[in-house]
Coordinates of N, CA and C in Angstrom, one line a residue:
X227 N 21.0 11.3 -1.7 CA 19.6 11.0 -1.9 C 19.2 10.0 -0.8
X228 N 18.0 10.4 -0.2 CA 17.5 9.6 0.9 C 16.8 8.3 0.3
X229 N 17.1 7.2 0.9 CA 16.6 5.9 0.5 C 15.1 5.9 1.0
X230 N 14.2 5.4 0.1 CA 12.8 5.3 0.4 C 12.6 3.8 0.8
X231 N 12.1 3.6 2.0 CA 11.8 2.3 2.5 C 10.4 1.9 2.4
X232 N 10.1 0.7 3.0 CA 8.8 0.1 2.9 C 7.8 1.1 3.6
X233 N 8.1 1.6 4.7 CA 7.2 2.5 5.4 C 6.8 3.7 4.5
X234 N 7.7 4.3 3.8 CA 7.4 5.4 2.9 C 6.6 4.9 1.7
X235 N 6.8 3.7 1.3 CA 6.0 3.2 0.1 C 4.6 3.0 0.6
X236 N 4.4 2.5 1.8 CA 3.1 2.3 2.4 C 2.4 3.6 2.4
X237 N 3.0 4.7 2.9 CA 2.5 6.0 3.0 C 2.1 6.5 1.6
X238 N 3.0 6.3 0.7 CA 2.8 6.7 -0.7 C 1.6 6.1 -1.3
X239 N 1.4 4.8 -1.1 CA 0.3 4.0 -1.6 C -1.0 4.5 -0.9
X240 N -1.0 4.8 0.4 CA -2.2 5.3 1.1 C -2.6 6.6 0.5
X241 N -1.6 7.5 0.3 CA -1.9 8.8 -0.2 C -2.4 8.8 -1.7
X242 N -1.9 7.9 -2.5 CA -2.3 7.8 -3.9 C -3.8 7.3 -3.9
X243 N -4.2 6.6 -2.9 CA -5.6 6.1 -2.9 C -6.5 6.7 -1.9
X244 N -6.0 7.7 -1.2 CA -6.7 8.5 -0.2 C -7.3 7.5 0.9
X245 N -6.4 6.5 1.3 CA -6.8 5.6 2.3 C -6.5 6.3 3.7
X246 N -7.4 6.0 4.7 CA -7.2 6.5 6.0 C -6.4 5.5 6.8
X247 N -5.8 6.0 7.9 CA -5.0 5.2 8.8 C -5.9 4.1 9.4
X248 N -7.2 4.4 9.6 CA -8.1 3.4 10.2 C -8.2 2.2 9.2
X249 N -8.3 2.5 7.9 CA -8.4 1.4 6.9 C -7.1 0.6 6.9
X250 N -6.0 1.2 7.0 CA -4.7 0.5 7.0 C -4.6 -0.4 8.2
X251 N -5.1 0.1 9.4 CA -5.0 -0.6 10.6 C -5.9 -1.9 10.5
X252 N -7.0 -1.8 9.9 CA -7.9 -2.9 9.7 C -7.3 -3.9 8.7
X253 N -6.8 -3.5 7.6 CA -6.2 -4.4 6.6 C -4.9 -5.1 7.1
X254 N -4.1 -4.3 7.8 CA -2.8 -4.8 8.3 C -2.9 -5.6 9.6
X255 N -4.0 -5.5 10.3 CA -4.2 -6.2 11.5 C -3.4 -5.6 12.7
X256 N -3.3 -4.2 12.6 CA -2.6 -3.5 13.7 C -3.5 -2.4 14.2
X257 N -3.1 -1.8 15.3 CA -3.8 -0.7 15.9 C -3.6 0.6 15.2
X258 N -4.5 1.5 15.4 CA -4.3 2.8 14.7 C -3.0 3.5 15.2
X259 N -2.7 3.3 16.5 CA -1.5 3.9 17.0 C -0.2 3.3 16.3
X260 N -0.3 2.0 16.1 CA 0.8 1.3 15.4 C 0.9 1.9 13.9
X261 N -0.2 2.1 13.3 CA -0.2 2.7 12.0 C 0.5 4.1 12.0
X262 N 0.2 4.9 13.0 CA 0.8 6.2 13.1 C 2.3 6.1 13.3
X263 N 2.8 5.1 14.1 CA 4.2 4.9 14.3 C 4.9 4.4 13.0
X264 N 4.2 3.6 12.2 CA 4.8 3.1 10.9 C 4.9 4.3 10.0
X265 N 3.8 5.1 9.9 CA 3.8 6.2 8.9 C 4.8 7.3 9.3
X266 N 5.1 7.5 10.5 CA 6.1 8.5 10.9 C 7.5 8.0 11.0
X267 N 7.6 6.6 10.7 CA 9.0 6.0 10.7 C 9.5 5.7 12.0
X268 N 8.7 5.7 13.1 CA 9.2 5.4 14.4 C 9.4 3.9 14.6
X269 N 8.6 3.1 13.8 CA 8.8 1.7 13.8 C 8.5 1.1 12.4
X270 N 9.1 0.0 12.1 CA 8.9 -0.6 10.8 C 7.6 -1.4 10.8
X271 N 7.1 -1.7 9.6 CA 5.9 -2.5 9.4 C 6.4 -3.9 9.3
X272 N 5.6 -4.8 10.0 CA 6.0 -6.2 10.1 C 5.7 -6.9 8.8
X273 N 6.4 -8.0 8.5 CA 6.1 -8.8 7.3 C 4.6 -9.3 7.4
X274 N 4.2 -9.7 8.6 CA 2.8 -10.2 8.7 C 1.8 -9.1 8.3
X275 N 2.0 -7.9 8.7 CA 1.2 -6.8 8.4 C 1.2 -6.6 6.9
X276 N 2.3 -6.7 6.2 CA 2.4 -6.5 4.8 C 1.7 -7.6 4.1
X277 N 1.8 -8.9 4.6 CA 1.1 -10.0 4.0 C -0.5 -9.7 4.1
X278 N -0.9 -9.2 5.3 CA -2.3 -8.9 5.5 C -2.8 -7.9 4.5
X279 N -2.0 -6.8 4.3 CA -2.4 -5.8 3.3 C -2.5 -6.4 1.9
X280 N -1.5 -7.2 1.5 CA -1.5 -7.8 0.2 C -2.6 -8.7 0.0
X281 N -3.1 -9.4 1.0 CA -4.3 -10.3 0.9 C -5.5 -9.5 0.6
X282 N -5.6 -8.3 1.1 CA -6.8 -7.4 0.9 C -6.7 -6.6 -0.4
X283 N -5.5 -6.4 -0.9 CA -5.2 -5.6 -2.1 C -4.3 -6.3 -3.0
X284 N -4.9 -7.3 -3.7 CA -4.2 -8.2 -4.6 C -3.6 -7.4 -5.8
X285 N -4.1 -6.2 -6.1 CA -3.6 -5.4 -7.2 C -2.3 -4.7 -6.9
X286 N -2.0 -4.6 -5.6 CA -0.7 -4.0 -5.1 C 0.5 -4.9 -5.4
X287 N 1.5 -4.4 -6.0 CA 2.7 -5.1 -6.4 C 3.6 -5.3 -5.1
X288 N 3.7 -6.6 -4.7 CA 4.5 -6.9 -3.5 C 5.9 -6.5 -3.7
X289 N 6.5 -6.7 -4.8 CA 7.9 -6.4 -5.1 C 8.1 -4.9 -4.9
X290 N 7.2 -4.1 -5.5 CA 7.3 -2.6 -5.3 C 7.2 -2.2 -3.9
X291 N 6.2 -2.8 -3.2 CA 6.1 -2.4 -1.8 C 7.3 -2.8 -0.9
X292 N 7.9 -3.9 -1.2 CA 9.1 -4.3 -0.4 C 10.4 -3.7 -0.8
X293 N 10.6 -3.6 -2.1 CA 11.9 -3.1 -2.6 C 11.9 -1.8 -3.4
X294 N 10.7 -1.4 -3.8 CA 10.6 -0.2 -4.6 C 10.8 -0.5 -6.1
X295 N 11.0 -1.7 -6.5 CA 11.2 -2.1 -7.9 C 9.9 -2.3 -8.6
X296 N 9.8 -1.9 -9.8 CA 8.6 -2.1 -10.6 C 7.6 -1.0 -10.3
X297 N 6.3 -1.3 -10.7 CA 5.2 -0.3 -10.5 C 4.5 -0.6 -9.3
X298 N 3.7 0.4 -8.8 CA 2.9 0.2 -7.6 C 1.8 -0.9 -7.8
X299 N 1.3 -1.0 -9.0 CA 0.2 -2.0 -9.2 C 0.6 -2.9 -10.3
X300 N 0.1 -4.1 -10.3 CA 0.3 -5.1 -11.3 C -0.6 -4.6 -12.5
X301 N 0.0 -4.6 -13.7 CA -0.7 -4.1 -14.9 C -2.0 -4.9 -15.2
X302 N -2.0 -6.2 -15.0 CA -3.1 -7.0 -15.3 C -4.3 -6.6 -14.4
X303 N -4.0 -6.4 -13.1 CA -5.0 -6.0 -12.1 C -5.6 -4.7 -12.5
X304 N -4.7 -3.7 -13.0 CA -5.2 -2.4 -13.5 C -6.1 -2.5 -14.7
X305 N -5.8 -3.4 -15.6 CA -6.6 -3.5 -16.8 C -7.9 -4.2 -16.5
X306 N -8.0 -5.0 -15.4 CA -9.3 -5.7 -15.1 C -10.1 -4.8 -14.1
X307 N -9.6 -3.7 -13.7 CA -10.3 -2.9 -12.7 C -11.5 -2.2 -13.4
X308 N -12.4 -1.8 -12.6 CA -13.5 -1.0 -13.2 C -13.0 0.4 -13.4
X309 N -13.6 1.2 -14.3 CA -13.1 2.6 -14.7 C -13.0 3.5 -13.5
X310 N -13.8 3.4 -12.5 CA -13.7 4.3 -11.3 C -12.4 4.0 -10.6
X311 N -12.1 2.7 -10.4 CA -10.9 2.3 -9.7 C -9.7 2.8 -10.5
X312 N -9.7 2.6 -11.8 CA -8.6 3.0 -12.6 C -8.3 4.5 -12.5
X313 N -9.4 5.3 -12.4 CA -9.2 6.7 -12.3 C -8.5 7.0 -10.9
X314 N -8.9 6.4 -9.9 CA -8.3 6.6 -8.5 C -6.8 6.2 -8.6
X315 N -6.5 5.1 -9.2 CA -5.2 4.5 -9.3 C -4.3 5.4 -10.1
X316 N -4.7 5.9 -11.2 CA -3.9 6.7 -12.2 C -3.7 8.1 -11.7
X317 N -4.7 8.7 -11.1 CA -4.6 10.1 -10.8 C -3.8 10.3 -9.5

């Protein structure tokens, strides 16, 4: 069984929310070409970029993103979201 790393979880999170690479580049503070390299596994995502993403998306579970443990989103953040956001997160 192939291990799923942080890069794959970033991709999974982006796909679940239909985020574009341009958005990730902005949130992570990296170039669009760096995003492409992260998403294809050519390079790892830096801790600073992860911190930047988490600052913009407080609902995203840092433990899940870094280790794969737990759920993608904090339950409290999900319960406080508006219905439209909940639909995007759950579907």
